[in-house]
Amino acid sequence: MDLKMEVYTPGLELVGMLEVQRSVIWEEKAFSAGSFSVESLITGEARALLTPENIIWIEGQTAGIIEHIDQQAGKDGPYITVKGPDLTGILGRRILWGQYDLSGTVPAIMCRLVEDCCIHPTRGDTEARKIPNLVLAEDNPLGGNSVRTQKTGGLLLEALEELGEAYGVAFGVRFNPAVPRMEFWVRPGADRSVRQNVNDPVFYSTELDDVLSSEYTYHSGKYRNIALVVGEGEGANRVMITVEGEKEPEPTPPEPPEPVRYTVTLSVDPQGG
């Protein structure tokens, strides 16, 4: 592959360039950390560059942290495979220290959590909790509707995932090789469906060549429509509750039509005939 990757130390010091790769797989996510996998021929240079915690920059603002290394030798030669999360995964290395009572827009709340847990910590060991070279992006849009929420403990990344999925706010950590530094960014989602007239709609179609392939899969093997929940107690005194799925209402039969009544008058001619 003709793709040159720069490799940096955890302190963002450039240590070299990986020029030969057998395969590169990169996955990005809107509301969580993405992942990557790079396979390269084993050389002395590759061994020196592809070490745990080093950062691989692929292009643009995309970079990832090496957390897994696998070396194999086969008929095609010895290869080394490195995997890990993209830079957003670094947020999973910090916890929420205690309880946070949060109010404001969702993007502002996300930035506040990252600021307090990684950039300028105010709780716990404030020096050890800092992530060097991590800053808030200067172009973060912090407007929107205000919310109130409370977060206690857990991973910082998990808290951001819950907020992002609940309110449609994408986030991540991008790499700025010119400085170099890591920048935490947020982006509120926009409704691009055809049922609104505020934003320009977005169409996906095989006819427009923006969908190369599509696939539909259906599997009903795990479908259930009833559950029996067993609670406290013993024997006949044990509490059991049946939980059923919503049933379609029985159709109401139509009312029978009103009978039609006729009056028939008879006469005999000739009389007595």
PDB file of C-alpha atoms in Angstrom:
ATOM      1  CA  MET A   1       0.000   0.000   0.000  1.00  0.00           C
ATOM      2  CA  ASP A   2       1.263   3.484  -0.828  1.00  0.00           C
ATOM      3  CA  LEU A   3       0.322   5.072   2.492  1.00  0.00           C
ATOM      4  CA  LYS A   4       2.811   6.782   4.775  1.00  0.00           C
ATOM      5  CA  MET A   5       2.004   6.780   8.491  1.00  0.00           C
ATOM      6  CA  GLU A   6       3.803   8.876  11.073  1.00  0.00           C
ATOM      7  CA  VAL A   7       4.381   7.352  14.504  1.00  0.00           C
ATOM      8  CA  TYR A   8       4.564   9.423  17.693  1.00  0.00           C
ATOM      9  CA  THR A   9       5.405   8.676  21.315  1.00  0.00           C
ATOM     10  CA  PRO A  10       2.675   9.111  23.969  1.00  0.00           C
ATOM     11  CA  GLY A  11       4.169  12.588  24.528  1.00  0.00           C
ATOM     12  CA  LEU A  12       3.569  13.347  20.803  1.00  0.00           C
ATOM     13  CA  GLU A  13       7.228  13.296  19.801  1.00  0.00           C
ATOM     14  CA  LEU A  14       7.701  12.122  16.192  1.00  0.00           C
ATOM     15  CA  VAL A  15       9.824   8.939  16.119  1.00  0.00           C
ATOM     16  CA  GLY A  16       9.514   7.767  12.528  1.00  0.00           C
ATOM     17  CA  MET A  17       7.396   6.848   9.536  1.00  0.00           C
ATOM     18  CA  LEU A  18       5.826   3.492   8.694  1.00  0.00           C
ATOM     19  CA  GLU A  19       5.899   3.287   4.907  1.00  0.00           C
ATOM     20  CA  VAL A  20       4.924  -0.327   4.135  1.00  0.00           C
ATOM     21  CA  GLN A  21       1.612  -1.839   5.259  1.00  0.00           C
ATOM     22  CA  ARG A  22      -0.124  -5.036   4.245  1.00  0.00           C
ATOM     23  CA  SER A  23      -3.569  -3.866   5.382  1.00  0.00           C
ATOM     24  CA  VAL A  24      -5.179  -0.936   7.182  1.00  0.00           C
ATOM     25  CA  ILE A  25      -8.643  -1.016   8.780  1.00  0.00           C
ATOM     26  CA  TRP A  26     -10.081   2.078  10.438  1.00  0.00           C
ATOM     27  CA  GLU A  27     -13.516   2.417  12.058  1.00  0.00           C
ATOM     28  CA  GLU A  28     -15.002   5.697  13.254  1.00  0.00           C
ATOM     29  CA  LYS A  29     -18.021   6.188  15.529  1.00  0.00           C
ATOM     30  CA  ALA A  30     -20.130   9.259  16.311  1.00  0.00           C
ATOM     31  CA  PHE A  31     -20.914   8.551  19.965  1.00  0.00           C
ATOM     32  CA  SER A  32     -17.922   6.483  21.109  1.00  0.00           C
ATOM     33  CA  ALA A  33     -14.311   5.646  20.355  1.00  0.00           C
ATOM     34  CA  GLY A  34     -13.478   4.062  17.025  1.00  0.00           C
ATOM     35  CA  SER A  35     -10.803   1.442  16.388  1.00  0.00           C
ATOM     36  CA  PHE A  36      -8.011   0.574  13.956  1.00  0.00           C
ATOM     37  CA  SER A  37      -5.858  -2.338  12.814  1.00  0.00           C
ATOM     38  CA  VAL A  38      -2.596  -2.053  10.860  1.00  0.00           C
ATOM     39  CA  GLU A  39      -0.627  -5.013   9.516  1.00  0.00           C
ATOM     40  CA  SER A  40       2.966  -4.557   8.367  1.00  0.00           C
ATOM     41  CA  LEU A  41       5.930  -6.691   7.375  1.00  0.00           C
ATOM     42  CA  ILE A  42       8.217  -7.267  10.355  1.00  0.00           C
ATOM     43  CA  THR A  43      11.396  -5.252   9.981  1.00  0.00           C
ATOM     44  CA  GLY A  44      13.745  -3.706  12.496  1.00  0.00           C
ATOM     45  CA  GLU A  45      12.171  -0.335  11.834  1.00  0.00           C
ATOM     46  CA  ALA A  46       8.632  -1.674  12.259  1.00  0.00           C
ATOM     47  CA  ARG A  47       9.533  -3.333  15.559  1.00  0.00           C
ATOM     48  CA  ALA A  48      10.977  -0.064  16.865  1.00  0.00           C
ATOM     49  CA  LEU A  49       7.987   2.028  15.797  1.00  0.00           C
ATOM     50  CA  LEU A  50       5.070  -0.280  16.570  1.00  0.00           C
ATOM     51  CA  THR A  51       5.370  -0.446  20.354  1.00  0.00           C
ATOM     52  CA  PRO A  52       2.630  -0.187  23.014  1.00  0.00           C
ATOM     53  CA  GLU A  53       1.213   3.280  23.681  1.00  0.00           C
ATOM     54  CA  ASN A  54       2.755   4.822  20.582  1.00  0.00           C
ATOM     55  CA  ILE A  55       0.360   6.840  18.429  1.00  0.00           C
ATOM     56  CA  ILE A  56      -0.139   6.180  14.707  1.00  0.00           C
ATOM     57  CA  TRP A  57      -1.255   9.133  12.594  1.00  0.00           C
ATOM     58  CA  ILE A  58      -2.752   8.020   9.293  1.00  0.00           C
ATOM     59  CA  GLU A  59      -3.892  11.243   7.610  1.00  0.00           C
ATOM     60  CA  GLY A  60      -5.922  14.381   8.237  1.00  0.00           C
ATOM     61  CA  GLN A  61      -6.873  14.401  11.916  1.00  0.00           C
ATOM     62  CA  THR A  62      -7.122  10.625  12.359  1.00  0.00           C
ATOM     63  CA  ALA A  63      -4.822   8.860  14.812  1.00  0.00           C
ATOM     64  CA  GLY A  64      -4.930   5.855  17.133  1.00  0.00           C
ATOM     65  CA  ILE A  65      -3.191   4.395  20.197  1.00  0.00           C
ATOM     66  CA  ILE A  66      -1.381   1.032  19.948  1.00  0.00           C
ATOM     67  CA  GLU A  67      -2.771  -1.246  22.663  1.00  0.00           C
ATOM     68  CA  HIS A  68      -2.487  -4.721  21.068  1.00  0.00           C
ATOM     69  CA  ILE A  69       0.429  -6.306  19.207  1.00  0.00           C
ATOM     70  CA  ASP A  70       0.390  -9.656  17.402  1.00  0.00           C
ATOM     71  CA  GLN A  71       3.332 -11.149  15.482  1.00  0.00           C
ATOM     72  CA  GLN A  72       2.933 -14.077  13.103  1.00  0.00           C
ATOM     73  CA  ALA A  73       5.120 -15.907  10.599  1.00  0.00           C
ATOM     74  CA  GLY A  74       3.604 -17.705   7.607  1.00  0.00           C
ATOM     75  CA  LYS A  75       4.322 -18.613   4.013  1.00  0.00           C
ATOM     76  CA  ASP A  76       3.926 -14.953   3.003  1.00  0.00           C
ATOM     77  CA  GLY A  77       6.506 -13.825   5.544  1.00  0.00           C
ATOM     78  CA  PRO A  78       6.592 -12.539   9.122  1.00  0.00           C
ATOM     79  CA  TYR A  79       3.965  -9.886   9.863  1.00  0.00           C
ATOM     80  CA  ILE A  80       3.177  -7.682  12.825  1.00  0.00           C
ATOM     81  CA  THR A  81      -0.381  -6.515  13.521  1.00  0.00           C
ATOM     82  CA  VAL A  82      -1.158  -3.630  15.868  1.00  0.00           C
ATOM     83  CA  LYS A  83      -4.639  -2.660  17.052  1.00  0.00           C
ATOM     84  CA  GLY A  84      -6.254  -0.176  19.389  1.00  0.00           C
ATOM     85  CA  PRO A  85      -8.791   2.631  19.743  1.00  0.00           C
ATOM     86  CA  ASP A  86      -8.614   5.949  17.999  1.00  0.00           C
ATOM     87  CA  LEU A  87      -7.570   8.920  20.139  1.00  0.00           C
ATOM     88  CA  THR A  88     -11.074   9.161  21.614  1.00  0.00           C
ATOM     89  CA  GLY A  89     -10.284   5.968  23.525  1.00  0.00           C
ATOM     90  CA  ILE A  90      -7.890   7.904  25.758  1.00  0.00           C
ATOM     91  CA  LEU A  91     -10.944   9.333  27.540  1.00  0.00           C
ATOM     92  CA  GLY A  92     -11.697   5.821  28.816  1.00  0.00           C
ATOM     93  CA  ARG A  93      -8.567   6.065  30.976  1.00  0.00           C
ATOM     94  CA  ARG A  94     -10.094   8.602  33.347  1.00  0.00           C
ATOM     95  CA  ILE A  95     -12.953   8.247  35.830  1.00  0.00           C
ATOM     96  CA  LEU A  96     -15.490  10.702  37.181  1.00  0.00           C
ATOM     97  CA  TRP A  97     -14.116  11.485  40.623  1.00  0.00           C
ATOM     98  CA  GLY A  98     -17.229  11.583  42.789  1.00  0.00           C
ATOM     99  CA  GLN A  99     -20.562  13.170  41.968  1.00  0.00           C
ATOM    100  CA  TYR A 100     -21.144  15.819  39.320  1.00  0.00           C
ATOM    101  CA  ASP A 101     -24.291  17.962  39.293  1.00  0.00           C
ATOM    102  CA  LEU A 102     -24.370  19.326  35.760  1.00  0.00           C
ATOM    103  CA  SER A 103     -26.517  21.913  34.009  1.00  0.00           C
ATOM    104  CA  GLY A 104     -26.234  23.716  30.685  1.00  0.00           C
ATOM    105  CA  THR A 105     -26.144  22.661  27.058  1.00  0.00           C
ATOM    106  CA  VAL A 106     -24.981  19.112  26.322  1.00  0.00           C
ATOM    107  CA  PRO A 107     -21.834  20.221  24.403  1.00  0.00           C
ATOM    108  CA  ALA A 108     -20.886  22.522  27.297  1.00  0.00           C
ATOM    109  CA  ILE A 109     -21.427  19.717  29.836  1.00  0.00           C
ATOM    110  CA  MET A 110     -19.224  17.362  27.802  1.00  0.00           C
ATOM    111  CA  CYS A 111     -16.440  19.952  27.624  1.00  0.00           C
ATOM    112  CA  ARG A 112     -16.728  20.602  31.344  1.00  0.00           C
ATOM    113  CA  LEU A 113     -16.316  16.902  32.168  1.00  0.00           C
ATOM    114  CA  VAL A 114     -13.253  16.551  29.920  1.00  0.00           C
ATOM    115  CA  GLU A 115     -11.773  19.749  31.332  1.00  0.00           C
ATOM    116  CA  ASP A 116     -12.248  18.604  34.942  1.00  0.00           C
ATOM    117  CA  CYS A 117     -11.071  15.005  34.408  1.00  0.00           C
ATOM    118  CA  CYS A 118      -8.212  15.366  31.922  1.00  0.00           C
ATOM    119  CA  ILE A 119      -7.044  18.918  31.248  1.00  0.00           C
ATOM    120  CA  HIS A 120      -7.290  20.929  34.484  1.00  0.00           C
ATOM    121  CA  PRO A 121      -8.427  18.392  37.105  1.00  0.00           C
ATOM    122  CA  THR A 122      -9.853  19.703  40.370  1.00  0.00           C
ATOM    123  CA  ARG A 123     -10.376  16.347  42.133  1.00  0.00           C
ATOM    124  CA  GLY A 124      -8.134  13.479  43.180  1.00  0.00           C
ATOM    125  CA  ASP A 125      -4.448  13.630  42.249  1.00  0.00           C
ATOM    126  CA  THR A 126      -4.748  16.682  40.024  1.00  0.00           C
ATOM    127  CA  GLU A 127      -1.292  16.291  38.443  1.00  0.00           C
ATOM    128  CA  ALA A 128      -1.500  12.548  37.740  1.00  0.00           C
ATOM    129  CA  ARG A 129      -4.956  12.900  36.180  1.00  0.00           C
ATOM    130  CA  LYS A 130      -3.790  15.362  33.519  1.00  0.00           C
ATOM    131  CA  ILE A 131      -3.484  14.032  29.958  1.00  0.00           C
ATOM    132  CA  PRO A 132      -0.571  15.928  28.368  1.00  0.00           C
ATOM    133  CA  ASN A 133      -1.185  17.745  25.082  1.00  0.00           C
ATOM    134  CA  LEU A 134      -4.993  17.379  25.330  1.00  0.00           C
ATOM    135  CA  VAL A 135      -6.998  20.594  24.874  1.00  0.00           C
ATOM    136  CA  LEU A 136     -10.550  21.614  24.060  1.00  0.00           C
ATOM    137  CA  ALA A 137     -11.049  22.411  20.373  1.00  0.00           C
ATOM    138  CA  GLU A 138     -11.421  26.125  19.704  1.00  0.00           C
ATOM    139  CA  ASP A 139     -14.343  25.657  17.281  1.00  0.00           C
ATOM    140  CA  ASN A 140     -16.677  23.724  19.599  1.00  0.00           C
ATOM    141  CA  PRO A 141     -20.308  24.959  19.271  1.00  0.00           C
ATOM    142  CA  LEU A 142     -21.584  25.209  22.852  1.00  0.00           C
ATOM    143  CA  GLY A 143     -25.122  26.471  22.202  1.00  0.00           C
ATOM    144  CA  GLY A 144     -28.418  24.626  22.336  1.00  0.00           C
ATOM    145  CA  ASN A 145     -31.103  23.727  24.843  1.00  0.00           C
ATOM    146  CA  SER A 146     -30.158  23.484  28.515  1.00  0.00           C
ATOM    147  CA  VAL A 147     -30.476  20.235  30.456  1.00  0.00           C
ATOM    148  CA  ARG A 148     -29.836  19.122  34.037  1.00  0.00           C
ATOM    149  CA  THR A 149     -28.178  15.805  34.839  1.00  0.00           C
ATOM    150  CA  GLN A 150     -26.143  14.069  37.525  1.00  0.00           C
ATOM    151  CA  LYS A 151     -23.211  11.718  37.022  1.00  0.00           C
ATOM    152  CA  THR A 152     -21.473   9.746  39.752  1.00  0.00           C
ATOM    153  CA  GLY A 153     -18.380   7.614  39.213  1.00  0.00           C
ATOM    154  CA  GLY A 154     -17.717   5.416  36.200  1.00  0.00           C
ATOM    155  CA  LEU A 155     -15.507   6.060  33.200  1.00  0.00           C
ATOM    156  CA  LEU A 156     -15.444   9.491  31.595  1.00  0.00           C
ATOM    157  CA  LEU A 157     -15.893   7.912  28.152  1.00  0.00           C
ATOM    158  CA  GLU A 158     -19.038   6.057  29.302  1.00  0.00           C
ATOM    159  CA  ALA A 159     -20.571   9.285  30.626  1.00  0.00           C
ATOM    160  CA  LEU A 160     -19.881  11.040  27.321  1.00  0.00           C
ATOM    161  CA  GLU A 161     -21.369   8.105  25.374  1.00  0.00           C
ATOM    162  CA  GLU A 162     -24.598   8.266  27.391  1.00  0.00           C
ATOM    163  CA  LEU A 163     -24.943  12.009  26.832  1.00  0.00           C
ATOM    164  CA  GLY A 164     -24.073  11.781  23.145  1.00  0.00           C
ATOM    165  CA  GLU A 165     -26.546   8.996  22.359  1.00  0.00           C
ATOM    166  CA  ALA A 166     -29.344  10.527  24.454  1.00  0.00           C
ATOM    167  CA  TYR A 167     -29.120  13.998  22.905  1.00  0.00           C
ATOM    168  CA  GLY A 168     -27.588  13.315  19.475  1.00  0.00           C
ATOM    169  CA  VAL A 169     -24.245  15.053  20.106  1.00  0.00           C
ATOM    170  CA  ALA A 170     -21.191  13.502  18.423  1.00  0.00           C
ATOM    171  CA  PHE A 171     -17.776  13.865  20.048  1.00  0.00           C
ATOM    172  CA  GLY A 172     -14.206  12.701  19.718  1.00  0.00           C
ATOM    173  CA  VAL A 173     -10.512  13.511  20.031  1.00  0.00           C
ATOM    174  CA  ARG A 174      -8.714  14.545  16.849  1.00  0.00           C
ATOM    175  CA  PHE A 175      -5.002  14.840  16.167  1.00  0.00           C
ATOM    176  CA  ASN A 176      -3.420  18.114  15.119  1.00  0.00           C
ATOM    177  CA  PRO A 177       0.030  17.170  13.753  1.00  0.00           C
ATOM    178  CA  ALA A 178       1.044  20.783  13.068  1.00  0.00           C
ATOM    179  CA  VAL A 179       1.349  21.613  16.800  1.00  0.00           C
ATOM    180  CA  PRO A 180       1.222  18.631  17.678  1.00  0.00           C
ATOM    181  CA  ARG A 181      -1.659  18.173  20.136  1.00  0.00           C
ATOM    182  CA  MET A 182      -4.933  16.334  20.734  1.00  0.00           C
ATOM    183  CA  GLU A 183      -8.209  18.290  20.558  1.00  0.00           C
ATOM    184  CA  PHE A 184     -11.532  17.266  22.114  1.00  0.00           C
ATOM    185  CA  TRP A 185     -14.416  18.271  19.821  1.00  0.00           C
ATOM    186  CA  VAL A 186     -18.220  18.119  19.989  1.00  0.00           C
ATOM    187  CA  ARG A 187     -20.817  18.423  17.198  1.00  0.00           C
ATOM    188  CA  PRO A 188     -24.604  18.514  17.782  1.00  0.00           C
ATOM    189  CA  GLY A 189     -26.493  16.476  15.200  1.00  0.00           C
ATOM    190  CA  ALA A 190     -28.782  18.013  12.586  1.00  0.00           C
ATOM    191  CA  ASP A 191     -32.036  16.589  11.242  1.00  0.00           C
ATOM    192  CA  ARG A 192     -31.455  15.886   7.543  1.00  0.00           C
ATOM    193  CA  SER A 193     -34.572  13.821   6.908  1.00  0.00           C
ATOM    194  CA  VAL A 194     -37.039  14.627   4.142  1.00  0.00           C
ATOM    195  CA  ARG A 195     -39.820  15.278   6.677  1.00  0.00           C
ATOM    196  CA  GLN A 196     -38.429  18.645   7.808  1.00  0.00           C
ATOM    197  CA  ASN A 197     -37.746  21.947   6.048  1.00  0.00           C
ATOM    198  CA  VAL A 198     -35.112  23.540   8.320  1.00  0.00           C
ATOM    199  CA  ASN A 199     -31.972  21.809   6.981  1.00  0.00           C
ATOM    200  CA  ASP A 200     -31.131  20.582   3.500  1.00  0.00           C
ATOM    201  CA  PRO A 201     -32.105  16.898   3.362  1.00  0.00           C
ATOM    202  CA  VAL A 202     -29.585  14.154   2.647  1.00  0.00           C
ATOM    203  CA  PHE A 203     -30.490  11.283   0.345  1.00  0.00           C
ATOM    204  CA  TYR A 204     -28.822   7.867   0.233  1.00  0.00           C
ATOM    205  CA  SER A 205     -29.496   5.691  -2.757  1.00  0.00           C
ATOM    206  CA  THR A 206     -27.792   3.119  -4.958  1.00  0.00           C
ATOM    207  CA  GLU A 207     -28.971   5.216  -7.917  1.00  0.00           C
ATOM    208  CA  LEU A 208     -26.974   8.215  -6.631  1.00  0.00           C
ATOM    209  CA  ASP A 209     -23.845   6.072  -6.143  1.00  0.00           C
ATOM    210  CA  ASP A 210     -23.547   7.149  -2.487  1.00  0.00           C
ATOM    211  CA  VAL A 211     -24.575   3.640  -1.348  1.00  0.00           C
ATOM    212  CA  LEU A 212     -22.355   1.008  -2.912  1.00  0.00           C
ATOM    213  CA  SER A 213     -24.183  -1.962  -1.420  1.00  0.00           C
ATOM    214  CA  SER A 214     -27.024  -2.769   0.955  1.00  0.00           C
ATOM    215  CA  GLU A 215     -28.038  -5.781   3.005  1.00  0.00           C
ATOM    216  CA  TYR A 216     -31.154  -6.809   4.945  1.00  0.00           C
ATOM    217  CA  THR A 217     -31.155  -9.587   7.539  1.00  0.00           C
ATOM    218  CA  TYR A 218     -34.054 -10.908   9.603  1.00  0.00           C
ATOM    219  CA  HIS A 219     -33.760 -13.413  12.438  1.00  0.00           C
ATOM    220  CA  SER A 220     -36.629 -14.305  14.782  1.00  0.00           C
ATOM    221  CA  GLY A 221     -34.857 -17.009  16.783  1.00  0.00           C
ATOM    222  CA  LYS A 222     -34.671 -14.868  19.944  1.00  0.00           C
ATOM    223  CA  TYR A 223     -38.124 -13.331  19.664  1.00  0.00           C
ATOM    224  CA  ARG A 224     -40.309 -13.753  22.766  1.00  0.00           C
ATOM    225  CA  ASN A 225     -43.737 -12.353  23.544  1.00  0.00           C
ATOM    226  CA  ILE A 226     -44.147 -13.344  27.208  1.00  0.00           C
ATOM    227  CA  ALA A 227     -42.006 -13.591  30.372  1.00  0.00           C
ATOM    228  CA  LEU A 228     -42.655 -14.939  33.871  1.00  0.00           C
ATOM    229  CA  VAL A 229     -40.893 -12.868  36.550  1.00  0.00           C
ATOM    230  CA  VAL A 230     -40.390 -14.786  39.807  1.00  0.00           C
ATOM    231  CA  GLY A 231     -39.837 -12.738  42.960  1.00  0.00           C
ATOM    232  CA  GLU A 232     -39.572 -13.325  46.697  1.00  0.00           C
ATOM    233  CA  GLY A 233     -41.296 -16.043  48.700  1.00  0.00           C
ATOM    234  CA  GLU A 234     -41.432 -19.829  48.740  1.00  0.00           C
ATOM    235  CA  GLY A 235     -43.814 -22.426  47.424  1.00  0.00           C
ATOM    236  CA  ALA A 236     -47.344 -21.238  46.791  1.00  0.00           C
ATOM    237  CA  ASN A 237     -46.539 -17.883  48.417  1.00  0.00           C
ATOM    238  CA  ARG A 238     -43.880 -16.987  45.882  1.00  0.00           C
ATOM    239  CA  VAL A 239     -44.715 -13.869  43.912  1.00  0.00           C
ATOM    240  CA  MET A 240     -44.905 -14.341  40.159  1.00  0.00           C
ATOM    241  CA  ILE A 241     -45.829 -11.737  37.571  1.00  0.00           C
ATOM    242  CA  THR A 242     -46.523 -12.342  33.914  1.00  0.00           C
ATOM    243  CA  VAL A 243     -45.181  -9.749  31.494  1.00  0.00           C
ATOM    244  CA  GLU A 244     -46.666  -9.893  28.009  1.00  0.00           C
ATOM    245  CA  GLY A 245     -46.062  -7.923  24.905  1.00  0.00           C
ATOM    246  CA  GLU A 246     -48.721  -5.593  23.653  1.00  0.00           C
ATOM    247  CA  LYS A 247     -51.481  -7.472  21.898  1.00  0.00           C
ATOM    248  CA  GLU A 248     -53.383  -6.293  18.898  1.00  0.00           C
ATOM    249  CA  PRO A 249     -56.956  -5.447  19.924  1.00  0.00           C
ATOM    250  CA  GLU A 250     -59.571  -7.911  18.818  1.00  0.00           C
ATOM    251  CA  PRO A 251     -61.501  -6.556  15.830  1.00  0.00           C
ATOM    252  CA  THR A 252     -65.001  -5.413  16.689  1.00  0.00           C
ATOM    253  CA  PRO A 253     -67.584  -7.217  14.559  1.00  0.00           C
ATOM    254  CA  PRO A 254     -69.830  -4.898  12.570  1.00  0.00           C
ATOM    255  CA  GLU A 255     -73.352  -4.289  13.786  1.00  0.00           C
ATOM    256  CA  PRO A 256     -75.963  -6.381  11.918  1.00  0.00           C
ATOM    257  CA  PRO A 257     -78.034  -4.349   9.483  1.00  0.00           C
ATOM    258  CA  GLU A 258     -81.507  -3.290  10.473  1.00  0.00           C
ATOM    259  CA  PRO A 259     -84.156  -5.712   9.034  1.00  0.00           C
ATOM    260  CA  VAL A 260     -86.217  -4.400   6.133  1.00  0.00           C
ATOM    261  CA  ARG A 261     -89.952  -4.747   6.746  1.00  0.00           C
ATOM    262  CA  TYR A 262     -92.615  -4.939   4.003  1.00  0.00           C
ATOM    263  CA  THR A 263     -96.421  -4.852   4.132  1.00  0.00           C
ATOM    264  CA  VAL A 264     -98.157  -7.276   1.752  1.00  0.00           C
ATOM    265  CA  THR A 265    -101.877  -6.907   0.986  1.00  0.00           C
ATOM    266  CA  LEU A 266    -103.775  -9.834  -0.648  1.00  0.00           C
ATOM    267  CA  SER A 267    -107.136  -9.873  -2.370  1.00  0.00           C
ATOM    268  CA  VAL A 268    -109.179 -12.676  -3.984  1.00  0.00           C
ATOM    269  CA  ASP A 269    -110.990 -12.251  -7.253  1.00  0.00           C
ATOM    270  CA  PRO A 270    -113.635 -13.560  -7.766  1.00  0.00           C
ATOM    271  CA  GLN A 271    -114.851 -13.668  -4.190  1.00  0.00           C
ATOM    272  CA  GLY A 272    -114.436 -17.144  -2.766  1.00  0.00           C
ATOM    273  CA  GLY A 273    -112.141 -18.229  -5.630  1.00  0.00           C
TER     274      GLY A 273
END
